[in-house]
């Protein structure tokens, strides 16, 4: 576990643009936006980095919140420069992203491992040359029937899903706050205890 007094970098993966707002693939960025709103923080364009950033204080620890302005499959082109710019140790980096292999409205914190089929995580691993960073996975469930996963994640949540997703965004923000103040192991335990629906 990293030193929780060390600032943390929290990156919510997304596709930028109005047509992608509130889609399943943008759930990671939406969770990070929920945390920013909780702390009355506004995202601003980062200088020389393809991302928007907001800085919040959680307890005595600073958290840099970021949303890439790259498409999902180029996320690493924003994450790696952010890590370099802030000199961020990888055990204080948390990537927040959607996960189709995780049941709908479940949360899971994981350290290291592969991309799990998420192109944004795969791009981040490539750009960092390292997979030993933390992830907060936000479950969107598997596509119904024979629907292609690539088109499923670009769709918005249905009316019957939105209340649970609103709860997931709040619980996800809670997990991020714990990651910032107490570290990844504590955040992993809390994420595993979240029950929605």
CSV table of C-alpha atoms in Angstrom, one decimal:
chain,number,residue,atom,x,y,z
A,1,UNK,CA,0.0,0.0,0.0
A,2,UNK,CA,1.2,3.5,-0.9
A,3,UNK,CA,1.6,6.3,1.6
A,4,UNK,CA,-1.9,7.8,1.8
A,5,UNK,CA,-0.5,11.3,2.4
A,6,UNK,CA,1.0,11.1,-1.1
A,7,UNK,CA,-1.4,12.7,-3.6
A,8,UNK,CA,-3.4,10.4,-5.8
A,9,UNK,CA,-4.2,10.5,-9.5
A,10,UNK,CA,-7.7,9.4,-10.3
A,11,UNK,CA,-8.5,9.0,-14.0
A,12,UNK,CA,-12.1,8.2,-15.3
A,13,UNK,CA,-11.9,6.7,-18.7
A,14,UNK,CA,-14.4,7.9,-21.4
A,15,UNK,CA,-15.0,8.9,-25.0
A,16,UNK,CA,-15.3,12.7,-25.2
A,17,UNK,CA,-18.2,14.4,-26.9
A,18,UNK,CA,-22.0,14.9,-26.4
A,19,UNK,CA,-22.9,11.8,-28.3
A,20,UNK,CA,-21.1,9.6,-25.7
A,21,UNK,CA,-22.4,11.3,-22.6
A,22,UNK,CA,-24.0,8.9,-20.1
A,23,UNK,CA,-23.1,5.8,-22.1
A,24,UNK,CA,-22.0,2.6,-20.4
A,25,UNK,CA,-18.4,3.1,-21.7
A,26,UNK,CA,-18.3,6.6,-20.0
A,27,UNK,CA,-19.3,5.3,-16.6
A,28,UNK,CA,-15.8,5.6,-15.2
A,29,UNK,CA,-15.6,9.3,-16.1
A,30,UNK,CA,-19.1,9.8,-14.7
A,31,UNK,CA,-18.1,8.3,-11.3
A,32,UNK,CA,-15.1,10.7,-11.2
A,33,UNK,CA,-17.4,13.6,-12.2
A,34,UNK,CA,-19.7,12.6,-9.3
A,35,UNK,CA,-16.7,12.9,-6.9
A,36,UNK,CA,-15.7,16.3,-8.3
A,37,UNK,CA,-19.3,17.6,-7.9
A,38,UNK,CA,-19.4,16.4,-4.3
A,39,UNK,CA,-16.4,18.6,-3.6
A,40,UNK,CA,-17.6,21.5,-5.8
A,41,UNK,CA,-14.6,21.1,-8.1
A,42,UNK,CA,-14.7,22.1,-11.8
A,43,UNK,CA,-12.8,20.4,-14.5
A,44,UNK,CA,-10.4,22.5,-16.5
A,45,UNK,CA,-8.4,21.7,-19.6
A,46,UNK,CA,-4.9,20.5,-18.5
A,47,UNK,CA,-2.0,22.4,-20.1
A,48,UNK,CA,-0.2,20.4,-22.8
A,49,UNK,CA,-2.0,17.2,-21.7
A,50,UNK,CA,-5.0,15.7,-23.5
A,51,UNK,CA,-7.2,15.7,-20.4
A,52,UNK,CA,-9.5,17.8,-18.2
A,53,UNK,CA,-8.4,18.0,-14.5
A,54,UNK,CA,-9.8,19.1,-11.1
A,55,UNK,CA,-8.0,19.0,-7.8
A,56,UNK,CA,-9.8,18.2,-4.5
A,57,UNK,CA,-8.7,17.7,-0.9
A,58,UNK,CA,-10.0,14.6,0.7
A,59,UNK,CA,-9.2,14.7,4.4
A,60,UNK,CA,-5.5,15.8,4.4
A,61,UNK,CA,-4.7,14.3,1.0
A,62,UNK,CA,-4.8,15.9,-2.4
A,63,UNK,CA,-6.5,14.1,-5.3
A,64,UNK,CA,-6.0,15.0,-8.9
A,65,UNK,CA,-9.1,14.0,-10.8
A,66,UNK,CA,-8.8,13.6,-14.6
A,67,UNK,CA,-10.9,12.8,-17.6
A,68,UNK,CA,-9.0,12.1,-20.9
A,69,UNK,CA,-10.0,14.1,-24.0
A,70,UNK,CA,-8.8,11.2,-26.1
A,71,UNK,CA,-11.0,8.4,-27.3
A,72,UNK,CA,-11.2,5.3,-25.1
A,73,UNK,CA,-8.7,3.3,-27.2
A,74,UNK,CA,-6.1,6.2,-26.9
A,75,UNK,CA,-6.5,6.7,-23.1
A,76,UNK,CA,-2.9,6.0,-22.4
A,77,UNK,CA,-1.9,9.1,-24.4
A,78,UNK,CA,-3.5,11.1,-21.6
A,79,UNK,CA,-2.7,8.9,-18.6
A,80,UNK,CA,1.0,8.5,-19.2
A,81,UNK,CA,1.7,12.3,-19.5
A,82,UNK,CA,-0.4,12.9,-16.4
A,83,UNK,CA,1.7,10.3,-14.4
A,84,UNK,CA,4.9,11.9,-15.7
A,85,UNK,CA,3.7,15.5,-15.1
A,86,UNK,CA,2.8,14.8,-11.4
A,87,UNK,CA,5.6,12.3,-10.8
A,88,UNK,CA,2.9,9.9,-9.6
A,89,UNK,CA,3.9,6.5,-8.2
A,90,UNK,CA,1.8,3.9,-9.8
A,91,UNK,CA,0.5,2.6,-6.5
A,92,UNK,CA,-1.3,6.0,-6.2
A,93,UNK,CA,-2.9,5.8,-9.7
A,94,UNK,CA,-6.5,4.7,-9.9
A,95,UNK,CA,-8.1,4.1,-13.3
A,96,UNK,CA,-11.9,4.1,-13.1
A,97,UNK,CA,-13.6,2.3,-16.0
A,98,UNK,CA,-16.6,0.3,-17.1
A,99,UNK,CA,-16.4,-3.5,-17.1
A,100,UNK,CA,-18.8,-5.8,-19.1
A,101,UNK,CA,-17.5,-8.9,-17.3
A,102,UNK,CA,-18.6,-7.5,-13.9
A,103,UNK,CA,-22.3,-7.9,-13.1
A,104,UNK,CA,-24.4,-4.8,-13.5
A,105,UNK,CA,-24.0,-2.2,-10.7
A,106,UNK,CA,-21.1,-4.1,-9.0
A,107,UNK,CA,-17.9,-2.4,-8.0
A,108,UNK,CA,-14.5,-4.1,-7.8
A,109,UNK,CA,-11.0,-2.7,-7.0
A,110,UNK,CA,-8.1,-4.5,-8.4
A,111,UNK,CA,-4.3,-3.9,-8.5
A,112,UNK,CA,-2.5,-4.9,-11.6
A,113,UNK,CA,-3.5,-7.6,-14.1
A,114,UNK,CA,-4.4,-7.4,-17.8
A,115,UNK,CA,-6.9,-5.1,-19.5
A,116,UNK,CA,-9.9,-7.4,-19.1
A,117,UNK,CA,-10.8,-6.5,-22.6
A,118,UNK,CA,-11.2,-2.8,-21.9
A,119,UNK,CA,-9.5,-0.8,-24.7
A,120,UNK,CA,-8.8,2.2,-22.4
A,121,UNK,CA,-7.0,0.0,-19.8
A,122,UNK,CA,-5.1,-1.7,-22.6
A,123,UNK,CA,-4.0,1.6,-24.0
A,124,UNK,CA,-2.9,2.8,-20.5
A,125,UNK,CA,-0.9,-0.4,-20.0
A,126,UNK,CA,0.8,0.1,-23.3
A,127,UNK,CA,1.6,3.8,-22.7
A,128,UNK,CA,2.9,3.2,-19.2
A,129,UNK,CA,4.8,0.1,-20.1
A,130,UNK,CA,3.4,-1.3,-16.8
A,131,UNK,CA,0.2,-2.9,-15.6
A,132,UNK,CA,0.9,-2.5,-11.9
A,133,UNK,CA,-1.7,0.3,-11.2
A,134,UNK,CA,-5.0,0.2,-9.4
A,135,UNK,CA,-8.4,0.0,-11.2
A,136,UNK,CA,-11.9,0.7,-10.0
A,137,UNK,CA,-14.1,-1.5,-12.2
A,138,UNK,CA,-17.7,-0.4,-12.6
A,139,UNK,CA,-20.0,-3.3,-13.7
A,140,UNK,CA,-22.2,-2.7,-16.7
A,141,UNK,CA,-23.1,-6.3,-17.3
A,142,UNK,CA,-23.0,-8.4,-20.5
A,143,UNK,CA,-24.9,-7.4,-23.6
A,144,UNK,CA,-28.2,-9.1,-24.0
A,145,UNK,CA,-28.7,-11.8,-26.7
A,146,UNK,CA,-26.3,-11.5,-29.6
A,147,UNK,CA,-25.7,-7.8,-29.3
A,148,UNK,CA,-22.0,-6.9,-29.9
A,149,UNK,CA,-20.2,-5.7,-26.8
A,150,UNK,CA,-18.7,-2.8,-28.8
A,151,UNK,CA,-22.2,-1.4,-29.6
A,152,UNK,CA,-23.6,-2.3,-26.2
A,153,UNK,CA,-21.1,-0.1,-24.3
A,154,UNK,CA,-21.8,2.9,-26.5
A,155,UNK,CA,-25.5,2.8,-25.5
A,156,UNK,CA,-27.1,4.8,-22.7
A,157,UNK,CA,-28.5,3.0,-19.6
A,158,UNK,CA,-32.2,2.2,-19.7
A,159,UNK,CA,-34.8,3.9,-17.5
A,160,UNK,CA,-35.0,0.9,-15.3
A,161,UNK,CA,-31.2,1.0,-14.7
A,162,UNK,CA,-30.7,4.7,-14.0
A,163,UNK,CA,-31.5,4.6,-10.3
A,164,UNK,CA,-29.0,1.8,-9.7
A,165,UNK,CA,-26.4,3.7,-11.8
A,166,UNK,CA,-27.0,6.9,-9.7
A,167,UNK,CA,-26.3,4.8,-6.6
A,168,UNK,CA,-23.2,3.2,-8.2
A,169,UNK,CA,-21.8,6.6,-9.0
A,170,UNK,CA,-22.2,7.7,-5.3
A,171,UNK,CA,-20.7,4.4,-4.0
A,172,UNK,CA,-17.9,4.6,-6.5
A,173,UNK,CA,-17.1,8.1,-5.3
A,174,UNK,CA,-17.0,6.8,-1.7
A,175,UNK,CA,-14.6,4.1,-2.8
A,176,UNK,CA,-12.3,6.6,-4.5
A,177,UNK,CA,-12.3,8.8,-1.4
A,178,UNK,CA,-11.1,5.8,0.6
A,179,UNK,CA,-8.5,5.0,-2.0
A,180,UNK,CA,-7.2,8.5,-1.6
A,181,UNK,CA,-7.1,8.6,2.2
A,182,UNK,CA,-6.4,5.0,3.1
A,183,UNK,CA,-5.0,3.2,0.1
A,184,UNK,CA,-6.0,0.5,-2.4
A,185,UNK,CA,-6.4,-2.4,0.0
A,186,UNK,CA,-9.0,-0.6,2.1
A,187,UNK,CA,-10.8,0.6,-1.1
A,188,UNK,CA,-10.9,-3.0,-2.4
A,189,UNK,CA,-12.6,-4.2,0.8
A,190,UNK,CA,-15.2,-1.4,0.7
A,191,UNK,CA,-16.0,-2.0,-3.0
A,192,UNK,CA,-16.6,-5.6,-2.3
A,193,UNK,CA,-19.1,-4.7,0.4
A,194,UNK,CA,-21.3,-2.5,-1.9
A,195,UNK,CA,-24.7,-4.0,-2.6
A,196,UNK,CA,-27.0,-2.2,-5.1
A,197,UNK,CA,-30.3,-3.5,-6.3
